[in-house]
PDB file of C-alpha atoms in Angstrom:
ATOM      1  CA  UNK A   1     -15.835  -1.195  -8.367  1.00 81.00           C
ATOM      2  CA  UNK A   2     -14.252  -4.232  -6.799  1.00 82.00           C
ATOM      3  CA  UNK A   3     -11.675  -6.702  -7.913  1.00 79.00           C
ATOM      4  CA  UNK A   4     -10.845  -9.404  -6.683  1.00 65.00           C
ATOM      5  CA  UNK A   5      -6.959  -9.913  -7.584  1.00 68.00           C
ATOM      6  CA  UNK A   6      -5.186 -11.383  -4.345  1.00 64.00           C
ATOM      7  CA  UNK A   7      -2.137 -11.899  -6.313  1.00 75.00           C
ATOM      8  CA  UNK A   8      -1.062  -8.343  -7.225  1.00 85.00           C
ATOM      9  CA  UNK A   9       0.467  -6.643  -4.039  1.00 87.00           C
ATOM     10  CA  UNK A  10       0.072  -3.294  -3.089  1.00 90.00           C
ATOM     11  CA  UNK A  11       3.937  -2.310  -4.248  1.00 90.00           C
ATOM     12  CA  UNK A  12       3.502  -4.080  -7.672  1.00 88.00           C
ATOM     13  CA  UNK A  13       0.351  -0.802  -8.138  1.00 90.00           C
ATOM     14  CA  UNK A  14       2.427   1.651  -6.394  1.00 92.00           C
ATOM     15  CA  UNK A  15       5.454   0.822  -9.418  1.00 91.00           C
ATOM     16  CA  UNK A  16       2.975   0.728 -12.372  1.00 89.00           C
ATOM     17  CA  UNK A  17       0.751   3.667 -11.538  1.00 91.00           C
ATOM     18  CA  UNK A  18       2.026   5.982  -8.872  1.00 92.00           C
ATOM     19  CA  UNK A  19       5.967   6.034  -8.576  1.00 91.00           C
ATOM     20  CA  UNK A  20       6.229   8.720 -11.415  1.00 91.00           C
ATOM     21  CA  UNK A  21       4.217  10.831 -10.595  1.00 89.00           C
ATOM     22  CA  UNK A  22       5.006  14.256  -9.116  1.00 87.00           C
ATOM     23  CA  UNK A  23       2.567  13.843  -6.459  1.00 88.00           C
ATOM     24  CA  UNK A  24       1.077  10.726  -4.965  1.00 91.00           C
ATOM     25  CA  UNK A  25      -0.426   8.929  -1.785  1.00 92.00           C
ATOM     26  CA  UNK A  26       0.116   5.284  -0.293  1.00 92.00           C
ATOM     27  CA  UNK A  27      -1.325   5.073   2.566  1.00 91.00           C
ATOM     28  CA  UNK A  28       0.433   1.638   3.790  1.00 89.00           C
ATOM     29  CA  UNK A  29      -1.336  -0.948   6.154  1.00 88.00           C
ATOM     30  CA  UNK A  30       1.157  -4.200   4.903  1.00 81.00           C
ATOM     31  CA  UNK A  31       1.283  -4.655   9.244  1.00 82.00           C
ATOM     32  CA  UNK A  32      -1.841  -6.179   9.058  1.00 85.00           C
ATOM     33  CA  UNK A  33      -3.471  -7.709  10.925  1.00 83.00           C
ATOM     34  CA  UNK A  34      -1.609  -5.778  13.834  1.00 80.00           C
ATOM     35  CA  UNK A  35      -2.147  -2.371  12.563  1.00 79.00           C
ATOM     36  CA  UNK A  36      -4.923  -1.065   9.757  1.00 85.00           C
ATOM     37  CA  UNK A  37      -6.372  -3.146   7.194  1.00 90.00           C
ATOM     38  CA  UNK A  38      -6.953  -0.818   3.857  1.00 92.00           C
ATOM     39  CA  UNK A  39      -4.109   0.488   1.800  1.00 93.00           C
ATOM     40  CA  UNK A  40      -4.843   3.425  -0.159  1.00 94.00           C
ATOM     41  CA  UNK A  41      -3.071   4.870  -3.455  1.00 94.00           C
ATOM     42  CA  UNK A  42      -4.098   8.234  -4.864  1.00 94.00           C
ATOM     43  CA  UNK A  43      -2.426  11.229  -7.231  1.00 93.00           C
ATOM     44  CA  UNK A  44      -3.666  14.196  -8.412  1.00 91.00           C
ATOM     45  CA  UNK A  45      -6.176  13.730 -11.700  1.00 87.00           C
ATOM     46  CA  UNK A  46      -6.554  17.486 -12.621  1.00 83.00           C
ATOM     47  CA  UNK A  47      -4.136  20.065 -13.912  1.00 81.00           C
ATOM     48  CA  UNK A  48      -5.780  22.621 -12.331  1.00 76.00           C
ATOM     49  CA  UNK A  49      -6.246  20.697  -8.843  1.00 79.00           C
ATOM     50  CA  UNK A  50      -4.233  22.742  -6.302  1.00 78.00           C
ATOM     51  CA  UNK A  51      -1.321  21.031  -4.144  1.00 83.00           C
ATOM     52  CA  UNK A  52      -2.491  22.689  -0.624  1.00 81.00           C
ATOM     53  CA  UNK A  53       1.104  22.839   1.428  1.00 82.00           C
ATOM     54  CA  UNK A  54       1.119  24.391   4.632  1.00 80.00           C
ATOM     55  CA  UNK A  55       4.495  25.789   5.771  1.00 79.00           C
ATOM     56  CA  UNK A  56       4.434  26.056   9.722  1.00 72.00           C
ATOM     57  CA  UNK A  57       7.003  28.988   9.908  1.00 70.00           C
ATOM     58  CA  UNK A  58       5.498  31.161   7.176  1.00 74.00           C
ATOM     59  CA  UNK A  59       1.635  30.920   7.536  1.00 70.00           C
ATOM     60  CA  UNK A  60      -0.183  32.802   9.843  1.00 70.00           C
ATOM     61  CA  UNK A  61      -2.737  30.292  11.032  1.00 74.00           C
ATOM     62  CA  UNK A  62      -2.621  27.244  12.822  1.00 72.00           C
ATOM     63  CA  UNK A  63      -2.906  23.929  10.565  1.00 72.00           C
ATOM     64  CA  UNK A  64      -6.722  23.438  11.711  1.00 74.00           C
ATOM     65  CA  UNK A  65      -8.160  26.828  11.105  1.00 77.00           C
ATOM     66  CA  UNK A  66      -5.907  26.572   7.202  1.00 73.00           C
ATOM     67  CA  UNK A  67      -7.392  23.249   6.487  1.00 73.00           C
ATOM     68  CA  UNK A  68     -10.500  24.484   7.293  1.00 76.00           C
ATOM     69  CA  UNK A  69     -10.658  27.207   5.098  1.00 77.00           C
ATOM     70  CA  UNK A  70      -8.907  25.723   2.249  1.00 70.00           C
ATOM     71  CA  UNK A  71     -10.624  22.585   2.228  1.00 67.00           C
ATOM     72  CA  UNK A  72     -14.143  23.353   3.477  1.00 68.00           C
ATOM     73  CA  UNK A  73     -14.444  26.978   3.077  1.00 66.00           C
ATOM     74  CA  UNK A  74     -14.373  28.178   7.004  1.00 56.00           C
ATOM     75  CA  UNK A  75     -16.506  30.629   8.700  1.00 53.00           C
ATOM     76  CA  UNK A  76     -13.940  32.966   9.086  1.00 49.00           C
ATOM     77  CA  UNK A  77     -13.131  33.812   5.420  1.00 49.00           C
ATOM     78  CA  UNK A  78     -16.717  34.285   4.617  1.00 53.00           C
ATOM     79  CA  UNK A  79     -16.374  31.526   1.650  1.00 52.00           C
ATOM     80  CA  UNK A  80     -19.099  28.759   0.911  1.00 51.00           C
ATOM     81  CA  UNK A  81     -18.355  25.425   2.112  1.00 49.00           C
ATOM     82  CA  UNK A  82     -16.578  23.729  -1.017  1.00 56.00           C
ATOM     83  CA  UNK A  83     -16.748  19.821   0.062  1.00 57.00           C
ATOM     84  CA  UNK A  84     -18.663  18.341   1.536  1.00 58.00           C
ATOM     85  CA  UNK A  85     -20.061  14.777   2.750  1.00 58.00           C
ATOM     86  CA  UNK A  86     -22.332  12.384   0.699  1.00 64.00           C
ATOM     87  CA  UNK A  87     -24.497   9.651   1.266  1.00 65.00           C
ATOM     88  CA  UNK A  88     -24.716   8.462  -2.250  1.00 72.00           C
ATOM     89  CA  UNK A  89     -22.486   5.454  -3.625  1.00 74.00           C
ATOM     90  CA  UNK A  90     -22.625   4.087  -7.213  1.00 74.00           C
ATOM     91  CA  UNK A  91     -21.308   0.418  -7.661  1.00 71.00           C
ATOM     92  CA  UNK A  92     -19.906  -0.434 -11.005  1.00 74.00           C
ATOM     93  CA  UNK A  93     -20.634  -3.665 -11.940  1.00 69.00           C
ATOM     94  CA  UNK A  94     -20.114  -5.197 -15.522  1.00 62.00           C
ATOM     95  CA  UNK A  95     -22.152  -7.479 -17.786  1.00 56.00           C
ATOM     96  CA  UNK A  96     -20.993  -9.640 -20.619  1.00 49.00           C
ATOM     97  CA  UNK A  97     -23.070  -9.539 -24.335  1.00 51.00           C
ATOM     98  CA  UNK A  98     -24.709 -12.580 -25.711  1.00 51.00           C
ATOM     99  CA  UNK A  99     -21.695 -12.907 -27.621  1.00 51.00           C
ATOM    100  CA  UNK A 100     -20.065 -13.211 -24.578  1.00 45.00           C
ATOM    101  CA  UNK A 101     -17.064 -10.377 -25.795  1.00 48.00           C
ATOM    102  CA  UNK A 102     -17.891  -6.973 -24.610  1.00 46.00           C
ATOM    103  CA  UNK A 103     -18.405  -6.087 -20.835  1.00 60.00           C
ATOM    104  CA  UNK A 104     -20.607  -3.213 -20.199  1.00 65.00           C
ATOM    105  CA  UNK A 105     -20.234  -1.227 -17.361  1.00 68.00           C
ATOM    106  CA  UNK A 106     -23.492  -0.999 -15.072  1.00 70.00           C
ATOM    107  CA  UNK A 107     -23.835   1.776 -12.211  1.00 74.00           C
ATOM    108  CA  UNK A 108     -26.225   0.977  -8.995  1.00 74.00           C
ATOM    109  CA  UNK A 109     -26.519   3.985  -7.308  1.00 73.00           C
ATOM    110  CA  UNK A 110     -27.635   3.513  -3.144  1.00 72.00           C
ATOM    111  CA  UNK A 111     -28.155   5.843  -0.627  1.00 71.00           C
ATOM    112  CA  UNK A 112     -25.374   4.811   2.046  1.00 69.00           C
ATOM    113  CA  UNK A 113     -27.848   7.065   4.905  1.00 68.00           C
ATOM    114  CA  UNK A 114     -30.722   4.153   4.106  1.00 68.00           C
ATOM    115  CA  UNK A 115     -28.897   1.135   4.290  1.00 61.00           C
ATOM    116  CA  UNK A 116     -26.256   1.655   6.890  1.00 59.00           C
ATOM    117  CA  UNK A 117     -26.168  -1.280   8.895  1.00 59.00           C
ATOM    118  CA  UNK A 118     -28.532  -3.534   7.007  1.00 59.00           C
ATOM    119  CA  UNK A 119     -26.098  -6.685   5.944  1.00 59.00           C
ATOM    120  CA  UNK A 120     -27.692  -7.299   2.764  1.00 61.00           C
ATOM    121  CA  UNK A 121     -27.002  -3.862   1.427  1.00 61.00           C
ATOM    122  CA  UNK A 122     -24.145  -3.794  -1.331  1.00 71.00           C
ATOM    123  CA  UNK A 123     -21.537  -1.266   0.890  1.00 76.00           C
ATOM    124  CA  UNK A 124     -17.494  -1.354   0.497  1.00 83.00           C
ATOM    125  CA  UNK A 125     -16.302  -3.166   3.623  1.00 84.00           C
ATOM    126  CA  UNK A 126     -14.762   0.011   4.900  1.00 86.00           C
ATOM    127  CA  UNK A 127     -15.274   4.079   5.486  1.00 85.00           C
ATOM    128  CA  UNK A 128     -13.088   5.435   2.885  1.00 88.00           C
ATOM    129  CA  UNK A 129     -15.069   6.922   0.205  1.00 87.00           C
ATOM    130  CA  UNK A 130     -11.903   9.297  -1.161  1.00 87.00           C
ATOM    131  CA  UNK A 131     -11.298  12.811  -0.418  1.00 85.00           C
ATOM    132  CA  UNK A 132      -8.697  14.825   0.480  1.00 87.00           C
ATOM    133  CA  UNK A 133      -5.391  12.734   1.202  1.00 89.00           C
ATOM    134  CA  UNK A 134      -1.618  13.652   2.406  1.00 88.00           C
ATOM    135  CA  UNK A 135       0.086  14.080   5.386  1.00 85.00           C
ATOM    136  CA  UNK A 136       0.514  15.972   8.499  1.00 82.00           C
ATOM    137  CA  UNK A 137       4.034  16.514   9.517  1.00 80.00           C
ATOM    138  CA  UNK A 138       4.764  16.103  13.349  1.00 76.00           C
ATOM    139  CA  UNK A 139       5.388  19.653  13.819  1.00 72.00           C
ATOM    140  CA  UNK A 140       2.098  20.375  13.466  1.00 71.00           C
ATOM    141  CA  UNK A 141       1.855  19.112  17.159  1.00 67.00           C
ATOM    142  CA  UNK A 142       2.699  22.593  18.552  1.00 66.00           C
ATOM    143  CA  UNK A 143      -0.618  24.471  16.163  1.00 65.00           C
ATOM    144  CA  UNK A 144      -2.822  21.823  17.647  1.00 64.00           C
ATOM    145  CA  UNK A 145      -1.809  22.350  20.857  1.00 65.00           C
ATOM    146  CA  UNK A 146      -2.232  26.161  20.368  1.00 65.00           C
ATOM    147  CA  UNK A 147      -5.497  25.941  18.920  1.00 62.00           C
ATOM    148  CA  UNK A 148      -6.862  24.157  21.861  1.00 60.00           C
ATOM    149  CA  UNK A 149      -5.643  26.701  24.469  1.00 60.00           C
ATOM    150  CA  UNK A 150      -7.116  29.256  22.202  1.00 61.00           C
ATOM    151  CA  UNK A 151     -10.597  27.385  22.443  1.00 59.00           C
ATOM    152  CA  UNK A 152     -10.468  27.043  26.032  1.00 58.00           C
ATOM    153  CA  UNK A 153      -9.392  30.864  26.720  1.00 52.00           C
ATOM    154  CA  UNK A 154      -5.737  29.445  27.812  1.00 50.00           C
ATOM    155  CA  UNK A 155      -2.113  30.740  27.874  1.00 48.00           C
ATOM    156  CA  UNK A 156      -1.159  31.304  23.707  1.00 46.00           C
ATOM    157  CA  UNK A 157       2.265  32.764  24.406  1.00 48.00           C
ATOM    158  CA  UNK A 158       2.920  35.841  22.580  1.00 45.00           C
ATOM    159  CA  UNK A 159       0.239  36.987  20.917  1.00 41.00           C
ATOM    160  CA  UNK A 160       1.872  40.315  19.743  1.00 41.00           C
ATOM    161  CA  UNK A 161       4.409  37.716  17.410  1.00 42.00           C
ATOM    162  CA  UNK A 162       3.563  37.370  13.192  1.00 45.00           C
ATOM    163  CA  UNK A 163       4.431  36.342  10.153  1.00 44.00           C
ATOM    164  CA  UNK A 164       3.710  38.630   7.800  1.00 46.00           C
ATOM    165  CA  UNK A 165       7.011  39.718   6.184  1.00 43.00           C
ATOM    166  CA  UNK A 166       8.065  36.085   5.985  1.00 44.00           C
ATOM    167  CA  UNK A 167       7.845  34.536   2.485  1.00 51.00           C
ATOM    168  CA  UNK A 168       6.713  31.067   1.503  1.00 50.00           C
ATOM    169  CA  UNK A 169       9.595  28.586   1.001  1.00 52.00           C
ATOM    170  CA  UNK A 170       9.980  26.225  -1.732  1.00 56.00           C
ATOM    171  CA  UNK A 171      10.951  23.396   0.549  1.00 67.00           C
ATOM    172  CA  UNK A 172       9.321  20.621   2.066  1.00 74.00           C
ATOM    173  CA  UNK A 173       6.097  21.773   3.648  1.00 80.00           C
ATOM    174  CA  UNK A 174       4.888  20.687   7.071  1.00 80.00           C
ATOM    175  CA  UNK A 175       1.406  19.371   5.893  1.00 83.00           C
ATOM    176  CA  UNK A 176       0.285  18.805   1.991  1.00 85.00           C
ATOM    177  CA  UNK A 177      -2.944  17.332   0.787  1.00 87.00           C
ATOM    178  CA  UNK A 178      -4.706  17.151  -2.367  1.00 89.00           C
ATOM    179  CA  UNK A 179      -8.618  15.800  -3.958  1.00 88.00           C
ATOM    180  CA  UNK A 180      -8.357  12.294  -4.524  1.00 91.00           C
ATOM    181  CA  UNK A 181     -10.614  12.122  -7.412  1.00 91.00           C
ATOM    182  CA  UNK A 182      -9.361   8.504  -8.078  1.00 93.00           C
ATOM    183  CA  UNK A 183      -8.480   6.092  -5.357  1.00 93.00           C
ATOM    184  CA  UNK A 184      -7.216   2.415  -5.520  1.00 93.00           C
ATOM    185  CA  UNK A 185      -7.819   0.761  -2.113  1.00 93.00           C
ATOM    186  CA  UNK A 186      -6.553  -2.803  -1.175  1.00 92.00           C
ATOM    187  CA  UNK A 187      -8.456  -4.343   1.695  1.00 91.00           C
ATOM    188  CA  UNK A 188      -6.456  -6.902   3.143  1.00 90.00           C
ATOM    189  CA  UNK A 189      -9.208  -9.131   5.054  1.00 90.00           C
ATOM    190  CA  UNK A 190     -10.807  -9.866   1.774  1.00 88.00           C
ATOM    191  CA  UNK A 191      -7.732  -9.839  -0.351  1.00 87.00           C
ATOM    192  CA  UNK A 192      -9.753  -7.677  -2.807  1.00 88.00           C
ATOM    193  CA  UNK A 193      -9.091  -4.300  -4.937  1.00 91.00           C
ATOM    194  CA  UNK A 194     -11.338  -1.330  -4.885  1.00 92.00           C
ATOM    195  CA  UNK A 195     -11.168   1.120  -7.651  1.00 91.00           C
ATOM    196  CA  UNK A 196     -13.266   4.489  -6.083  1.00 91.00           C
ATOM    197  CA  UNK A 197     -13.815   7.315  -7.991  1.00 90.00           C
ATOM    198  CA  UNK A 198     -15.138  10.643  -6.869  1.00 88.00           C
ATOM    199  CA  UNK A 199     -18.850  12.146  -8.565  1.00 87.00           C
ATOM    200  CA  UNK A 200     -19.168  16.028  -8.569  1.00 84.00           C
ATOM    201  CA  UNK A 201     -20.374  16.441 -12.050  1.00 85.00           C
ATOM    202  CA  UNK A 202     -22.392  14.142 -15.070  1.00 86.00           C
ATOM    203  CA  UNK A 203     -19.117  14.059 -16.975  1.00 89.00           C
ATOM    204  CA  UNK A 204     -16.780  12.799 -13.788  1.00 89.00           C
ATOM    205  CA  UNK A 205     -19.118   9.504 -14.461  1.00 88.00           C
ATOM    206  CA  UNK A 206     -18.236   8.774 -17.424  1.00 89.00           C
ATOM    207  CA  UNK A 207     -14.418   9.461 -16.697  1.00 90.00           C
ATOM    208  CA  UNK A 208     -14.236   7.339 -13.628  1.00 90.00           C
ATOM    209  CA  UNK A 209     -15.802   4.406 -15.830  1.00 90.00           C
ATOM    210  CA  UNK A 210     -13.178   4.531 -18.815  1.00 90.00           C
ATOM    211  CA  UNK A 211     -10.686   4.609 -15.816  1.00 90.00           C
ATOM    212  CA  UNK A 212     -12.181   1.837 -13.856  1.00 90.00           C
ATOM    213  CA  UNK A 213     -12.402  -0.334 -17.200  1.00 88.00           C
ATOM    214  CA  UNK A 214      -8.595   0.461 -17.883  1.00 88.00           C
ATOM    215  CA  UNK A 215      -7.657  -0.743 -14.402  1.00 89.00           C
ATOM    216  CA  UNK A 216      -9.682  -3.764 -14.888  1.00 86.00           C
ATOM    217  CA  UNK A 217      -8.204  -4.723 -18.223  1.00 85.00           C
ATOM    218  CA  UNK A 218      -4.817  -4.252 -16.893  1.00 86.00           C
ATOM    219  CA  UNK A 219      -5.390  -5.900 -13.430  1.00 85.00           C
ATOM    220  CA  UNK A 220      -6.358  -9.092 -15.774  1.00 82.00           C
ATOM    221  CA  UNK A 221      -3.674  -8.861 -18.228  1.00 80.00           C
ATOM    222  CA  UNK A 222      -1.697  -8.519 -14.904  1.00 79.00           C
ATOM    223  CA  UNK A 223      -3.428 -11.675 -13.372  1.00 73.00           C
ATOM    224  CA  UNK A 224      -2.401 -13.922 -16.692  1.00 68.00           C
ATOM    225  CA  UNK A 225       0.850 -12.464 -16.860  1.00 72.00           C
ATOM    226  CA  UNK A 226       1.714 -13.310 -13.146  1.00 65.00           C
ATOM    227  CA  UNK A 227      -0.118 -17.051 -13.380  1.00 62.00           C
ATOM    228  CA  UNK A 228       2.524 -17.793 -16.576  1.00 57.00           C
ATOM    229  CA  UNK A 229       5.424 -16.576 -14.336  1.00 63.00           C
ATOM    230  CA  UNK A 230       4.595 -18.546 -11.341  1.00 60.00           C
ATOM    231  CA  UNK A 231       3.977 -21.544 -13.713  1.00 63.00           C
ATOM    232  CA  UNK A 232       7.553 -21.087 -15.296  1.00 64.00           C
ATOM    233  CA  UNK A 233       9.061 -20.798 -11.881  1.00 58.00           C
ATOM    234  CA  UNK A 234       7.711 -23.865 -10.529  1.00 62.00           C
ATOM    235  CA  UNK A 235       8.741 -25.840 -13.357  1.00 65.00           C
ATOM    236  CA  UNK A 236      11.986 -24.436 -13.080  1.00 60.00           C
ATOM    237  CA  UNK A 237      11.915 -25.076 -10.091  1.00 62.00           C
ATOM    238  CA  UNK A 238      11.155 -28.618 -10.167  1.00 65.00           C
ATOM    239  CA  UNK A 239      13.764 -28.749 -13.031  1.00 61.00           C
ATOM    240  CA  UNK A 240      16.111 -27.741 -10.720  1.00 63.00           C
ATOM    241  CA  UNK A 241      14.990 -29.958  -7.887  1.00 60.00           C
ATOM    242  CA  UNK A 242      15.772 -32.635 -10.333  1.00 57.00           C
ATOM    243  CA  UNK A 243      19.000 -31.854 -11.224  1.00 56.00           C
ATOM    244  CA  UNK A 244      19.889 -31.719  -8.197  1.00 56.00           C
ATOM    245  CA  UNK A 245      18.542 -35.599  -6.866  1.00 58.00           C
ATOM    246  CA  UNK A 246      21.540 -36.425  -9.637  1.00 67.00           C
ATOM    247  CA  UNK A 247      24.060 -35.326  -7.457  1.00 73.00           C
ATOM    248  CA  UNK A 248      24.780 -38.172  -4.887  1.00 80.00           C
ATOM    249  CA  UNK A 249      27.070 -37.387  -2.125  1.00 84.00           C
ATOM    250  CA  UNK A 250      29.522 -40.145  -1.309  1.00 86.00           C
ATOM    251  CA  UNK A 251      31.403 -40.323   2.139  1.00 87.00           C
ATOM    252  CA  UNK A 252      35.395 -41.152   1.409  1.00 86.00           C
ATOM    253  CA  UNK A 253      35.303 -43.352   4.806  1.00 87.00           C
ATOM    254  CA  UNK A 254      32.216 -46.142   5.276  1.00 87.00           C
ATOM    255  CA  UNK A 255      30.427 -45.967   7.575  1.00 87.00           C
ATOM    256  CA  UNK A 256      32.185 -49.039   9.322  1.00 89.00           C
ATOM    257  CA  UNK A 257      35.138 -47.430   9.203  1.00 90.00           C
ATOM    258  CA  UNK A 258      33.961 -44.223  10.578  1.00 90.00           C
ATOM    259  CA  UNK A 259      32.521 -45.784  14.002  1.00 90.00           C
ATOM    260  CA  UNK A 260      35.831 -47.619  14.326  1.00 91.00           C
ATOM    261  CA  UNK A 261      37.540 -44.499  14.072  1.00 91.00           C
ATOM    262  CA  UNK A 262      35.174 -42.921  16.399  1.00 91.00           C
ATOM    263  CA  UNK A 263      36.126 -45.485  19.410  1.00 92.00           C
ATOM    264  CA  UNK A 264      40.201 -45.152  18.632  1.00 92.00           C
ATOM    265  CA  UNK A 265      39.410 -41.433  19.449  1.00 92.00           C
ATOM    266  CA  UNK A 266      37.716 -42.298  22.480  1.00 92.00           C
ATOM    267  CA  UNK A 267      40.525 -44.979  23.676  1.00 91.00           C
ATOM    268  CA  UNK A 268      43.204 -42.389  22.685  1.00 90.00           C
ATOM    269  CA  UNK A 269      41.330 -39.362  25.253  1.00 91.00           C
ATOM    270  CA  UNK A 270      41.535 -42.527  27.670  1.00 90.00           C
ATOM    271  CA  UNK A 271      45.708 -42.999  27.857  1.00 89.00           C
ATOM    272  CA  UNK A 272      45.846 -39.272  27.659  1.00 87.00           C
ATOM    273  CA  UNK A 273      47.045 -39.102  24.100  1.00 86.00           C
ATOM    274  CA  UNK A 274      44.604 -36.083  23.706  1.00 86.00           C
ATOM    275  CA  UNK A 275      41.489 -34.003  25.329  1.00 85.00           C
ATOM    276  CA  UNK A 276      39.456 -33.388  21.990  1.00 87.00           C
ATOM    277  CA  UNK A 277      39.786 -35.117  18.591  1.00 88.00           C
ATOM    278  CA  UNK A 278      37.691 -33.657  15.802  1.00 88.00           C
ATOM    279  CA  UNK A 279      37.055 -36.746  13.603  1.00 88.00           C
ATOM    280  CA  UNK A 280      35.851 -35.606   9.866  1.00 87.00           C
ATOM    281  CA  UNK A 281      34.728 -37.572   7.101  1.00 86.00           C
ATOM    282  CA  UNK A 282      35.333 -35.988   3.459  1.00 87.00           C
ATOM    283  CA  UNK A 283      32.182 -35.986   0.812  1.00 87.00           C
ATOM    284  CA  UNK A 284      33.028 -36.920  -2.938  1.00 86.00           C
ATOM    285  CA  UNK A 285      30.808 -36.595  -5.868  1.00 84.00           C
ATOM    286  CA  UNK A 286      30.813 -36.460  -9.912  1.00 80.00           C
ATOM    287  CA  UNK A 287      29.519 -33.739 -11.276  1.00 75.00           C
ATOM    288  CA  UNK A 288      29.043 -33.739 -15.048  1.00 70.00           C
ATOM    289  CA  UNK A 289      29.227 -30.096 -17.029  1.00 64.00           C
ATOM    290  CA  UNK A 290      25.382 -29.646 -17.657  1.00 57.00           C
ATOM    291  CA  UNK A 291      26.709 -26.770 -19.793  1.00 49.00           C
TER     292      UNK A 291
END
């Protein structure tokens, strides 16, 4: 579903929805236009929806060959491929009653495989279609590098070297990533909101609707809220603007005095009574207590 709220900012979501929680995602793109254009906010929906931390020092296999088995059920563990990619998209799009109170959500499901490419096909300016989100820690250099050498039959180091007896720590792993089943995505070129929820079963449709709806009445509650704070600072604002075109500034020496001055300094640096003379003119005004 898209909304299109320019004024609320990327942070303001972060605060309301995301800071709290025990595990979240912002994927931050506020450098555009020089770097990325889509910022993307995500936590954890389920209870039951694991945390998947890989700890560098303690687990056996390189960060590829984990991910792959975790997330997509590898090859190499025998396990069915859990996720996978899908080419269908549902818009949510909302319709008003005759009595002109109650929005109804509407779903328009398309077939992204289809329509790729045609213009006039309703498609999210963008790739991102949720998923699996987190981070890689730069560490993680040194498995990818290994796994390559591995693929191309080159030097490993020592190969004889585990980590079997080593235990999993509790601290900060070196790559975490989780299901976003519910994504907020800002896409800067368009100024717009994206609410994107994830489909696997009948029920997650209904669920991603009453969310999307929630967002919606808050992001216009938001909207209101922020349009009667910008109104209230630009009237005090001009308030203040006013108050201070009250104040008049009043030079102690006229201005006829001043340029007199100004050549007696001059005439004085001419007989040598002095190399620099810093001539200054005072500033008076009355200022009433507006208290």
């Amino acid at each position: 579903q898209q909304l299109s709220s320019a004024s609320i900012q990327p942070i303001q979501v972060f605060e309301k929805y995301y800071a709290h929680q025990s595990h979240s995602v912002w994927l931050d793109s506020s450098s555009y236009p020089s770097r990325g254009e889509l910022d993307i906010l995500a936590a954890p929906l389920r209870l039951d929806d694991d945390i998947l931390e890989y700890h560098q020092q303690c687990d056996q296999k390189d960060i590829l060959t984990h991910l792959e088995e975790e997330l997509f059920g590898g090859p190499s563990n025998g396990q069915k491929q859990s996720y996978g990619p899908s080419t269908s998209i549902g818009w949510v799009s909302t319709t008003s009653s005759e009595q002109g109170t109650v929005d109804e959500p509407v779903v328009e499901w398309v077939d992204e495989s289809n329509v790729w490419g045609n213009s006039d096909a309703k498609l999210p300016p963008f790739h991102y279609r949720g998923g699996f989100l987190g981070f890689l820690g730069y560490e993680v250099r040194h498995d990818t590098q290994r796994y390559l050498q591995q693929e191309e039959r080159g030097d490993v180091g020592d190969a004889t070297q585990t980590k079997e007896n080593v235990s999993k720590p509790n601290g900060i792993p070196t790559a975490a990533f989780f299901l976003a089943r519910q994504s907020m995505a800002y896409h800067h070129p368009t100024e717009s909101w994206y609410l994107i929820g994830l489909v696997e079963e009948e029920e997650d449709i209904k669920v991603n609707l009453e969310w999307m709806n929630a967002i919606n009445k808050d992001f216009k509650g938001w909207v209101a809220t922020e349009s009667l704070r910008a109104k209230i600072h630009n009237s005090d604002q001009q308030a203040m603007s006013t108050k201070r075109s009250l104040v008049e500034f009043i030079p102690n020496r006229p201005k006829e005095v001043y340029e007199n001055d100004i050549e007696s300094c001059h005439e004085f640096i001419k007989k040598g009574e002095s190399y620099e003379l810093c001539l200054t003119n005072q500033l008076e005004a009355n200022i009433s207590d507006s208290r």
